Amino acid sequence: SWPVAIALIWFLGIFRPRAINGPVRIARDQPLTKIFVATIIAGSIWFLCQAGFAASKASQFHASHPGETFSLESLTADDIAFLATVPACVAFLALIMLDGMTGENLSRRIGYALSRIPGGIAMGAGATIIVLPAMWTGQVLLEVIYRLIHYQHPGEHELLNAMKTAPQHVRTTLIVGATLVAPVFEEFLFRGHLQTILVRLFTPKSRVIEPVEAAPLPIVQGVEAAASPLPLPLEMHNPIATVGPPPAWSRWLAVLITSMMFAAVHPLWMAPAIFILSICLGYAYERTGNLWVPVTIHAIFNISSTLIFLNTR
């Protein structure tokens, strides 16, 4: 699949300078307050739901197993299924409601309007021809590095691990959480909101063009004419502010920071691979401005990982 991926990379100009430049979602002169508040509230709901549930389970564990240490391995498959679905669903609903309350048409500006789903799925599915080989190669190299430095890590993500012995209805919930809930909510939160905010913050301020002073008129027959400015249109007598699109470096910086934060919410041993995936997702989003593109790439990656696990374990 690498030859096809390389051909697509060349054809699409993936590494062409400024290829990441896509539609402007929030211009430099537009406020960030409402989308920032929506992001903070939804992210806090997601985190606090997980933390509160884990704290409750830890309390129950210590009550029945005094003196023992609580860890993720202490959670049941039902517990993992809850964590994989409920907090993200609640936070997602809050995020959509808060976006709607802003009155700023964020669904269109951020790129998740329902009308954009067909195009987003098509472009995302095509992009996986490039992303999946890169991810599989990166995971193999990462495993080689881990072996060279004698780093021991779990064999799989705890969500996949919970699928081994889970009843069918719980396994179904786990699969939905991995292949649908996580890709949708995480892309809406990290790419659609956080990355959009960062691009806007890193976009340089407006440039102000000052009117140019006119030079004195030339000397005519030994007499210096009075210096007077050349006639200008009325609007040219005042400074003009020009607002351009975000430069490529501001987009790349936003993608890198978002990717570091995205990798940080995953298990440490998975962070390098997740960081690479996030770079691909962030690039695809910046270039297209369609949030359903990274959602589709993320979903297909998770689906392929789940299928490989279920058919090889």
XYZ file of N, CA, C and O in Angstrom, residues 47-130:
336
model
N -13.856 15.322 31.337
C -12.848 14.928 32.307
C -13.462 14.596 33.668
O -13.127 13.577 34.281
N -14.360 15.450 34.138
C -14.931 15.259 35.472
C -15.825 14.024 35.534
O -15.870 13.343 36.578
N -16.536 13.720 34.458
C -17.344 12.498 34.433
C -16.462 11.266 34.587
O -16.782 10.343 35.357
N -15.347 11.243 33.878
C -14.435 10.105 33.978
C -13.778 10.048 35.352
O -13.703 8.975 35.980
N -13.319 11.207 35.825
C -12.645 11.249 37.124
C -13.600 10.877 38.253
O -13.238 10.137 39.182
N -14.827 11.390 38.185
C -15.801 11.082 39.230
C -16.160 9.612 39.261
O -16.274 9.006 40.343
N -16.340 9.023 38.080
C -16.668 7.595 38.016
C -15.509 6.749 38.538
O -15.706 5.795 39.303
N -14.278 7.105 38.111
C -13.105 6.359 38.571
C -12.935 6.489 40.076
O -12.591 5.508 40.767
N -13.190 7.697 40.629
C -13.071 7.891 42.078
C -14.095 7.054 42.829
O -13.807 6.481 43.885
N -15.308 6.962 42.275
C -16.350 6.143 42.901
C -15.953 4.675 42.901
O -16.114 3.972 43.922
N -15.430 4.193 41.791
C -15.004 2.795 41.708
C -13.816 2.527 42.621
O -13.700 1.444 43.219
N -12.916 3.508 42.737
C -11.764 3.344 43.622
C -12.218 3.239 45.074
O -11.690 2.429 45.850
N -13.209 4.050 45.436
C -13.729 4.005 46.802
C -14.360 2.648 47.097
O -14.143 2.066 48.164
N -15.133 2.130 46.145
C -15.744 0.817 46.321
C -14.682 -0.278 46.406
O -14.811 -1.223 47.198
N -13.633 -0.141 45.606
C -12.568 -1.141 45.603
C -11.839 -1.171 46.943
O -11.579 -2.245 47.500
N -11.513 0.001 47.477
C -10.789 0.059 48.750
C -11.654 -0.450 49.903
O -11.131 -1.021 50.871
N -12.969 -0.260 49.774
C -13.855 -0.751 50.825
C -13.903 -2.270 50.857
O -14.014 -2.879 51.939
N -13.812 -2.881 49.692
C -13.869 -4.353 49.622
C -12.492 -5.010 49.567
O -12.375 -6.213 49.781
N -11.439 -4.229 49.282
C -10.073 -4.763 49.220
C -9.134 -3.840 50.003
O -8.290 -3.160 49.411
N -9.310 -3.768 51.324
C -8.465 -2.858 52.120
C -6.977 -3.204 51.986
O -6.589 -4.364 51.991
N -6.191 -2.149 51.828
C -4.741 -2.350 51.739
C -4.234 -2.590 50.336
O -3.023 -2.554 50.099
N -5.130 -2.846 49.358
C -4.702 -3.093 47.977
C -4.747 -1.793 47.172
O -5.469 -0.860 47.518
N -3.967 -1.776 46.096
C -3.877 -0.581 45.257
C -4.858 -0.668 44.099
O -4.917 -1.681 43.395
N -5.619 0.402 43.901
C -6.580 0.459 42.795
C -5.869 0.887 41.521
O -5.024 1.771 41.523
N -6.213 0.260 40.393
C -5.655 0.624 39.090
C -6.713 0.370 38.021
O -7.796 -0.156 38.311
N -6.405 0.718 36.792
C -7.350 0.503 35.705
C -7.680 -0.968 35.522
O -8.781 -1.322 35.088
N -6.712 -1.828 35.861
C -6.949 -3.264 35.751
C -8.028 -3.732 36.718
O -8.596 -4.817 36.559
N -8.331 -2.913 37.722
C -9.363 -3.269 38.697
C -10.775 -3.020 38.156
O -11.751 -3.486 38.751
N -10.884 -2.284 37.051
C -12.191 -1.991 36.480
C -12.717 -3.185 35.692
O -11.951 -3.913 35.051
N -14.020 -3.378 35.725
C -14.642 -4.459 34.965
C -14.887 -4.001 33.528
O -14.741 -2.814 33.193
N -15.286 -4.960 32.684
C -15.606 -4.613 31.295
C -16.767 -3.626 31.235
O -16.788 -2.721 30.395
N -17.740 -3.792 32.135
C -18.863 -2.844 32.194
C -18.374 -1.440 32.524
O -18.877 -0.447 31.961
N -17.418 -1.350 33.448
C -16.866 -0.054 33.827
C -16.169 0.607 32.641
O -16.347 1.808 32.387
N -15.367 -0.162 31.925
C -14.655 0.379 30.764
C -15.650 0.820 29.698
O -15.477 1.871 29.054
N -16.722 0.045 29.513
C -17.748 0.405 28.528
C -18.409 1.732 28.896
O -18.690 2.563 28.026
N -18.673 1.925 30.184
C -19.246 3.196 30.648
C -18.296 4.344 30.340
O -18.702 5.376 29.786
N -17.024 4.188 30.705
C -16.041 5.253 30.487
C -15.833 5.556 29.010
O -15.519 6.692 28.640
N -16.018 4.549 28.163
C -15.774 4.730 26.731
C -16.932 5.404 26.011
O -16.769 5.812 24.855
N -18.072 5.513 26.662
C -19.246 6.041 25.975
C -19.929 7.203 26.695
O -20.105 8.277 26.112
N -20.299 7.003 27.944
C -21.163 7.981 28.619
C -20.511 9.352 28.781
O -21.117 10.372 28.399
N -19.298 9.476 29.342
C -18.722 10.826 29.495
C -18.592 11.574 28.169
O -18.903 12.771 28.094
N -18.159 10.878 27.127
C -17.995 11.533 25.823
C -19.335 11.945 25.239
O -19.466 13.025 24.648
N -20.361 11.096 25.387
C -21.683 11.434 24.855
C -22.264 12.647 25.573
O -22.827 13.549 24.933
N -22.153 12.678 26.890
C -22.676 13.815 27.659
C -21.938 15.094 27.269
O -22.551 16.145 27.030
N -20.612 15.021 27.196
C -19.825 16.209 26.841
C -20.097 16.641 25.409
O -20.127 17.846 25.106
N -20.306 15.687 24.511
C -20.589 16.013 23.114
C -21.912 16.776 22.990
O -22.001 17.791 22.283
N -22.944 16.295 23.676
C -24.233 16.980 23.643
C -24.112 18.399 24.204
O -24.692 19.350 23.666
N -23.335 18.532 25.283
C -23.117 19.862 25.857
C -22.401 20.768 24.866
O -22.745 21.952 24.723
N -21.414 20.225 24.160
C -20.640 21.013 23.203
C -21.523 21.506 22.063
O -21.472 22.686 21.671
N -22.363 20.621 21.520
C -23.241 21.008 20.419
C -24.253 22.061 20.877
O -24.522 23.033 20.167
N -24.817 21.863 22.076
C -25.782 22.830 22.594
C -25.133 24.192 22.820
O -25.702 25.232 22.464
N -23.932 24.189 23.382
C -23.233 25.449 23.639
C -22.861 26.154 22.335
O -22.949 27.384 22.235
N -22.450 25.384 21.333
C -22.155 25.978 20.024
C -23.400 26.648 19.448
O -23.332 27.748 18.885
N -24.538 25.971 19.575
C -25.769 26.532 19.056
C -26.196 27.790 19.779
O -26.786 28.704 19.177
N -25.892 27.862 21.075
C -26.281 29.028 21.870
C -25.443 30.260 21.567
O -25.813 31.376 21.932
N -24.301 30.070 20.913
C -23.446 31.222 20.626
C -24.059 32.148 19.581
O -23.737 33.341 19.529
N -24.920 31.600 18.722
C -25.503 32.412 17.652
C -24.505 32.801 16.586
O -24.741 33.735 15.821
N -23.370 32.089 16.503
C -22.311 32.441 15.553
C -22.171 31.418 14.426
O -21.169 31.401 13.724
N -23.172 30.553 14.281
C -23.165 29.556 13.206
C -21.873 28.740 13.206
O -21.244 28.544 12.161
N -21.488 28.264 14.381
C -20.231 27.542 14.497
C -20.235 26.219 13.739
O -19.180 25.764 13.291
N -21.402 25.599 13.593
C -21.426 24.328 12.861
C -20.948 24.517 11.425
O -20.256 23.645 10.875
N -21.277 25.625 10.818
C -20.814 25.902 9.457
C -19.368 26.373 9.446
O -18.562 25.919 8.628
N -19.023 27.255 10.374
C -17.680 27.821 10.379
C -16.634 26.784 10.757
O -15.534 26.741 10.174
N -16.942 25.941 11.745
C -15.989 24.914 12.160
C -15.967 23.759 11.170
O -14.965 23.064 11.041
N -17.075 23.572 10.446
C -17.078 22.563 9.395
C -17.741 21.261 9.755
O -17.392 20.226 9.188
N -18.734 21.290 10.665
C -19.414 20.032 10.975
C -20.905 20.085 10.644
O -21.692 19.271 11.146
N -21.316 21.011 9.804
C -22.705 21.036 9.342
C -23.034 19.705 8.673
O -22.177 19.092 8.021
N -24.265 19.245 8.845
C -24.654 17.932 8.322
C -24.479 17.841 6.811
O -24.201 16.759 6.281
N -24.616 18.944 6.119
C -24.469 18.943 4.663
C -23.052 18.591 4.219
O -22.831 18.233 3.054
N -22.100 18.673 5.137
C -20.699 18.409 4.786
C -20.290 16.969 5.074
O -19.146 16.590 4.830
N -21.211 16.175 5.605
C -20.868 14.786 5.938
C -20.465 13.968 4.708
O -19.415 13.306 4.732
N -21.245 13.962 3.615
C -20.854 13.115 2.464
C -19.455 13.434 1.934
O -18.636 12.530 1.720
N -19.168 14.718 1.733
C -17.838 15.083 1.242
C -16.749 14.755 2.234
O -15.657 14.309 1.850
N -17.026 14.961 3.510
C -16.035 14.658 4.546
C -15.709 13.179 4.613
O -14.542 12.800 4.748
N -16.733 12.337 4.512
C -16.504 10.885 4.541
C -15.694 10.457 3.328
O -14.772 9.638 3.434
N -16.040 11.003 2.160
C -15.323 10.636 0.932
C -13.847 11.025 1.013
O -12.950 10.227 0.716
N -13.573 12.264 1.430
C -12.185 12.720 1.524
C -11.438 11.982 2.636
O -10.261 11.625 2.475
N -12.115 11.742 3.758
C -11.467 11.039 4.860
C -11.119 9.608 4.497
O -10.030 9.116 4.828
N -12.032 8.934 3.807
C -11.766 7.557 3.386
C -10.578 7.504 2.421
O -9.727 6.602 2.502
N -10.507 8.484 1.520
C -9.362 8.528 0.610
C -8.056 8.813 1.337
O -7.008 8.239 1.004
N -8.122 9.673 2.360
C -6.910 10.030 3.106
C -6.351 8.862 3.896
O -5.145 8.810 4.163
N -7.188 7.898 4.265
C -6.687 6.752 5.035
C -5.717 5.898 4.223
O -4.934 5.140 4.801
N -5.765 6.024 2.903
C -4.798 5.298 2.069
C -3.383 5.773 2.378
O -2.407 5.024 2.242
N -3.268 7.021 2.808
C -1.972 7.569 3.199
C -1.723 7.369 4.689
O -0.636 6.972 5.112
